[in-house]
Amino acid sequence: MGKSLAEALVKFDEDAVLGEVTKRLDDGESPMQIIRDLQNGMGLIGEHFNTGEFFLSELLMSADLFARAMEILEPRLEGTAMDTIGRIVIGTPKGDLHDIGKNIFCTVAKAAGFEVHDLGVDVPVKRFVEAVEEVKPQILAFSALLTTAFNSMKGAMDLVTEKGLRDSVKVIVGGGVVTETVMNFIGADGYTTDAMDGLRQCQEFLKL
Ligand code: B12
């Protein structure tokens, strides 16, 4: 099932992708599991890009098709949380424009009751620190898909520490290329390549 969805995405077969997403939702499958399969498809597309079989135009086409699938999936992710359980400031750091995964995490975090302050993409180091000062979040979150974004995140973390704000926030970094090494490099408290796992870690940070 999952494999065919990933394969349909790699073939840019819009009817097959949207048809399977709709069918699996109708069959009662969890939207997050469907997103994981689409994420695997994006991973395959990245591999084709690496080997030179795909170009930037294919990355753009895949992003567009993913967005269409998300239009169907997103309403199913949204919950009806009544009370705010905590504040998250999130952004994709300077130099990085990827936001599909960040937006998915924002949706599930909001659905779980977090107040999410999304700074968008290509966010300068200073903007993260200003937002921590303004919003006073319990959690500062980065989404990074490019290795070149690691230095921007480290810069933001250094400035947060310099301003004496480090102890006021827990920091999590998410995104396809993120590993424990990246977490340690920037000095974060957690890392993940999965939105639901990230949500669990955020809830744990607040001891919910
Ligand atoms: C789609 C895509 C694009 C689209 C992005 C559109 C958009 N609006 O986001 C476009 C075409 C713009 C693009 C451009 C480029 N891309 Co690109 N792109 C991809 C691709 C194929 C898929 C990424 C994606 O959306 N995946 C699906 C989502 C759902 O997965 P995800 O992001 O991992 O998110 C999940 C989790 O990680 C988690 N999550 C994400 N963020 C966060 C944050 C928190 C706090 C938490 C808790 C969780 C969390 O939640 C999500 C759901 O579980 C990847 C391949 C790959 N393997 O990922 C390459 C990839 C990321 N791109 C790559 C490259 C090189 C580029 C370009 C430099 C290409 C070029 N030559 O111009 C440019 C850079 C532009 C820039 N400055 O940012 C490389 C990066 C290599 C590297 N290690 O640095 C990759 C890995 C492709 C490859 N070579 O293998 N790209």
Coordinates of C-alpha atoms and ligand atoms in Angstrom, one line a residue:
M1 CA 0.0 0.0 0.0
G2 CA 2.6 2.5 1.2
K3 CA 5.1 1.6 -1.4
S4 CA 2.6 2.2 -4.2
L5 CA 1.9 5.7 -2.9
A6 CA 5.6 6.5 -2.8
E7 CA 6.0 5.1 -6.3
A8 CA 3.0 7.1 -7.7
L9 CA 4.6 10.3 -6.2
V10 CA 7.9 9.5 -7.9
K11 CA 6.0 9.1 -11.2
F12 CA 4.2 12.4 -10.6
D13 CA 1.0 10.4 -11.2
E14 CA -1.4 13.0 -9.7
D15 CA -4.6 10.9 -10.2
A16 CA -3.0 7.8 -8.5
V17 CA -1.5 9.9 -5.6
L18 CA -4.7 11.8 -4.8
G19 CA -6.9 8.8 -5.4
E20 CA -4.9 6.6 -3.0
V21 CA -4.7 9.3 -0.3
T22 CA -8.5 9.8 -0.5
K23 CA -9.2 6.0 -0.5
R24 CA -6.9 5.3 2.5
L25 CA -8.5 8.1 4.5
D26 CA -11.9 6.8 3.6
D27 CA -10.7 3.3 4.8
G28 CA -9.9 4.9 8.2
E29 CA -6.1 5.0 8.0
S30 CA -4.3 7.6 10.0
P31 CA -3.4 10.7 8.0
M32 CA 0.1 10.7 9.6
Q33 CA 0.8 7.2 8.3
I34 CA -0.1 8.4 4.8
I35 CA 2.2 11.4 5.2
R36 CA 5.0 9.1 6.2
D37 CA 4.6 7.1 2.9
L38 CA 4.6 10.4 0.9
Q39 CA 7.7 11.4 2.8
N40 CA 9.3 8.2 1.7
G41 CA 8.4 9.1 -1.9
M42 CA 10.1 12.5 -1.4
G43 CA 13.2 10.6 -0.1
L44 CA 13.2 8.6 -3.4
I45 CA 12.9 11.7 -5.4
G46 CA 15.9 13.2 -3.5
E47 CA 17.9 10.0 -4.4
H48 CA 17.0 10.5 -8.1
F49 CA 18.1 14.1 -7.8
N50 CA 21.4 13.0 -6.3
T51 CA 22.1 10.6 -9.1
G52 CA 21.3 13.2 -11.7
E53 CA 18.2 11.4 -13.0
F54 CA 16.0 14.3 -11.7
F55 CA 16.5 18.0 -11.9
L56 CA 15.2 21.0 -9.9
S57 CA 12.0 20.9 -12.0
E58 CA 11.2 17.4 -10.7
L59 CA 11.8 18.6 -7.1
L60 CA 9.3 21.5 -7.8
M61 CA 6.8 19.1 -9.3
S62 CA 7.0 16.8 -6.3
A63 CA 6.6 19.7 -3.9
D64 CA 3.5 20.8 -5.8
L65 CA 1.9 17.3 -5.8
F66 CA 2.7 16.9 -2.1
A67 CA 0.9 20.2 -1.5
R68 CA -2.2 18.9 -3.3
A69 CA -2.1 15.8 -1.2
M70 CA -1.8 17.9 2.0
E71 CA -4.9 19.9 1.0
I72 CA -6.8 16.6 1.4
L73 CA -4.9 15.4 4.5
E74 CA -4.6 18.7 6.5
P75 CA -8.3 19.0 7.6
R76 CA -8.0 15.4 9.0
L77 CA -4.9 16.5 11.1
E78 CA -6.6 19.4 12.6
G79 CA -7.9 18.8 16.1
T80 CA -10.2 20.7 18.4
A81 CA -7.8 21.5 21.2
M82 CA -9.6 23.9 23.5
D83 CA -6.7 25.2 25.7
T84 CA -3.3 26.3 24.8
I85 CA -0.7 24.0 26.4
G86 CA 2.4 25.9 25.5
R87 CA 4.0 28.2 22.9
I88 CA 6.4 27.2 20.1
V89 CA 8.5 29.5 18.0
I90 CA 9.5 27.8 14.8
G91 CA 11.2 28.6 11.5
T92 CA 13.4 27.3 8.7
P93 CA 16.8 29.0 9.2
K94 CA 18.6 31.4 6.8
G95 CA 19.6 29.9 3.5
D96 CA 16.9 27.1 3.6
L97 CA 13.5 27.5 1.8
H98 CA 12.1 24.0 2.5
D99 CA 8.9 24.2 4.4
I100 CA 6.6 21.2 3.6
G101 CA 7.7 19.2 6.7
K102 CA 7.7 22.3 8.9
N103 CA 4.1 23.1 8.0
I104 CA 3.1 19.5 8.8
F105 CA 4.7 19.7 12.2
C106 CA 3.0 23.1 12.8
T107 CA -0.4 21.6 11.9
V108 CA 0.0 18.6 14.3
A109 CA 1.4 20.8 17.1
K110 CA -1.6 23.2 16.8
A111 CA -4.0 20.3 16.7
A112 CA -2.4 19.1 20.0
G113 CA -3.0 22.5 21.6
F114 CA 0.3 24.4 21.1
E115 CA 0.2 28.0 20.2
V116 CA 2.6 28.0 17.2
H117 CA 4.4 31.1 16.0
D118 CA 5.7 30.3 12.6
L119 CA 8.4 32.6 11.4
G120 CA 8.4 31.1 7.9
V121 CA 11.5 30.2 5.8
D122 CA 14.9 31.7 5.3
V123 CA 14.7 33.2 8.8
P124 CA 17.7 35.3 9.9
V125 CA 19.5 34.4 13.1
K126 CA 18.4 37.7 14.8
R127 CA 14.7 37.1 14.0
F128 CA 14.7 33.8 16.0
V129 CA 16.2 35.6 19.0
E130 CA 13.7 38.5 18.7
A131 CA 10.8 36.1 18.6
V132 CA 12.1 34.3 21.7
E133 CA 12.2 37.6 23.5
E134 CA 8.7 38.7 22.3
V135 CA 6.7 35.5 22.5
K136 CA 8.6 33.9 25.5
P137 CA 8.0 30.4 24.1
Q138 CA 8.7 27.2 26.1
I139 CA 10.0 25.7 22.9
L140 CA 12.2 27.0 20.1
A141 CA 12.0 24.7 17.0
F142 CA 14.0 24.7 13.8
S143 CA 13.2 22.9 10.6
A144 CA 16.2 22.2 8.4
L145 CA 16.5 20.3 5.1
L146 CA 19.9 21.6 4.0
T147 CA 23.2 20.9 5.6
T148 CA 24.1 24.6 4.9
A149 CA 21.4 25.5 7.4
F150 CA 23.3 24.0 10.3
N151 CA 25.6 27.0 10.7
S152 CA 22.5 29.4 10.8
M153 CA 21.0 27.3 13.6
K154 CA 24.2 27.3 15.5
G155 CA 24.4 31.1 15.1
A156 CA 20.8 31.4 16.4
M157 CA 21.6 29.2 19.4
D158 CA 24.8 31.1 20.2
L159 CA 22.9 34.4 20.2
V160 CA 20.1 32.9 22.3
T161 CA 22.8 31.9 24.9
E162 CA 24.6 35.2 24.6
K163 CA 21.3 37.0 25.5
G164 CA 20.9 34.8 28.5
L165 CA 17.7 33.1 27.1
R166 CA 19.0 29.6 26.8
D167 CA 17.6 28.3 30.1
S168 CA 14.1 29.7 29.3
V169 CA 13.5 27.4 26.3
K170 CA 13.8 23.8 25.2
V171 CA 15.1 23.5 21.7
I172 CA 14.2 20.9 19.1
V173 CA 15.4 20.5 15.5
G174 CA 13.5 18.5 12.9
G175 CA 13.9 17.7 9.2
G176 CA 15.0 15.1 6.7
V177 CA 18.8 15.6 7.2
V178 CA 18.8 16.0 10.9
T179 CA 20.8 13.6 13.1
E180 CA 22.0 13.4 16.7
T181 CA 25.3 14.9 15.6
V182 CA 23.4 17.9 14.2
M183 CA 21.5 18.2 17.5
N184 CA 24.8 18.2 19.4
F185 CA 26.5 20.6 17.0
I186 CA 23.9 23.3 17.5
G187 CA 23.3 22.5 21.2
A188 CA 19.6 21.5 20.9
D189 CA 17.7 19.3 23.4
G190 CA 16.1 17.1 20.9
Y191 CA 15.9 16.1 17.2
T192 CA 13.7 14.2 14.9
T193 CA 12.8 13.2 11.3
D194 CA 9.1 12.6 12.2
A195 CA 6.4 15.2 13.1
M196 CA 4.6 12.9 15.6
D197 CA 7.8 11.9 17.3
G198 CA 8.7 15.7 17.5
L199 CA 5.3 16.4 19.0
R200 CA 5.8 13.7 21.7
Q201 CA 9.2 15.2 22.5
C202 CA 7.6 18.7 22.9
Q203 CA 4.9 17.3 25.2
E204 CA 7.7 15.6 27.2
F205 CA 9.6 18.9 27.4
L206 CA 6.5 20.4 29.1
K207 CA 5.9 17.2 31.1
L208 CA 2.4 16.9 29.8
Ligands
B12_1 C1 10.7 19.1 -2.1 C2 12.1 19.5 -2.1 C3 12.5 20.7 -2.5 C4 11.5 21.9 -2.9 C5 11.0 22.5 -1.5 C6 9.6 23.0 -1.6 C7 9.1 23.4 -0.2 N1 8.2 24.4 -0.3 O1 9.5 22.9 0.8 C8 12.4 22.8 -3.7 C9 12.2 22.5 -5.2 C10 12.1 24.3 -3.5 C11 13.8 22.4 -3.3 C12 14.9 23.2 -3.5 C13 16.2 22.8 -3.2 N2 16.6 21.6 -2.7 CO1 15.4 20.3 -2.0 N3 14.4 18.7 -1.7 C14 13.1 18.5 -1.7 C15 12.9 17.0 -1.3 C16 12.6 16.2 -2.6 C17 11.7 16.7 -0.4 C18 11.7 17.5 0.9 C19 10.3 17.3 1.6 O2 9.5 18.1 1.5 N4 10.1 16.1 2.2 C20 8.8 15.7 2.7 C21 8.6 16.2 4.2 C22 7.3 15.8 4.7 O3 9.6 15.6 5.0 P1 10.5 16.4 6.0 O4 10.8 17.7 5.5 O5 11.6 15.5 6.4 O6 9.5 16.7 7.2 C23 9.1 15.6 8.1 C24 10.0 15.5 9.3 O7 11.3 15.7 9.1 C25 9.4 16.4 10.3 N5 9.9 17.8 10.5 C26 10.3 18.7 9.5 N6 10.6 19.8 10.1 C27 10.4 19.7 11.4 C28 10.6 20.6 12.4 C29 10.3 20.2 13.8 C30 10.6 21.1 14.9 C31 9.9 18.9 14.0 C32 9.6 18.5 15.4 C33 9.6 18.0 13.0 C34 9.9 18.4 11.7 O8 8.0 16.5 10.0 C35 7.7 16.1 8.7 C36 6.7 15.0 8.7 O9 7.1 13.9 9.5 C37 14.2 16.6 -0.6 C38 14.6 15.2 -0.6 C39 14.5 14.5 0.8 N7 15.2 13.4 0.9 O10 14.0 15.0 1.7 C40 15.2 17.6 -1.4 C41 16.5 18.0 -0.6 C42 16.2 18.4 0.8 N8 16.8 19.2 -1.4 C43 18.1 19.3 -1.6 C44 18.7 20.4 -2.4 C45 20.2 20.2 -2.7 C46 18.0 21.5 -2.8 C47 18.5 22.7 -3.6 C48 19.9 23.2 -3.2 C49 18.6 22.3 -5.1 C50 19.2 23.3 -6.0 N9 20.3 22.8 -6.7 O11 18.8 24.4 -6.2 C51 17.4 23.7 -3.5 C52 17.6 24.6 -2.2 C53 16.6 25.7 -2.1 C54 16.8 26.4 -0.7 N10 17.6 27.4 -0.6 O12 16.3 25.9 0.3 C55 18.9 18.2 -1.0 C56 19.6 18.7 0.3 C57 21.0 18.1 0.4 C58 21.6 18.5 1.7 N11 22.0 17.5 2.5 O13 21.8 19.6 2.0 C59 17.8 17.1 -0.8 C60 18.0 16.2 0.4 C61 17.7 16.3 -2.1 C62 18.9 15.5 -2.3 N12 20.0 15.9 -2.9 O14 18.9 14.3 -1.8 N13 13.8 21.2 -2.7

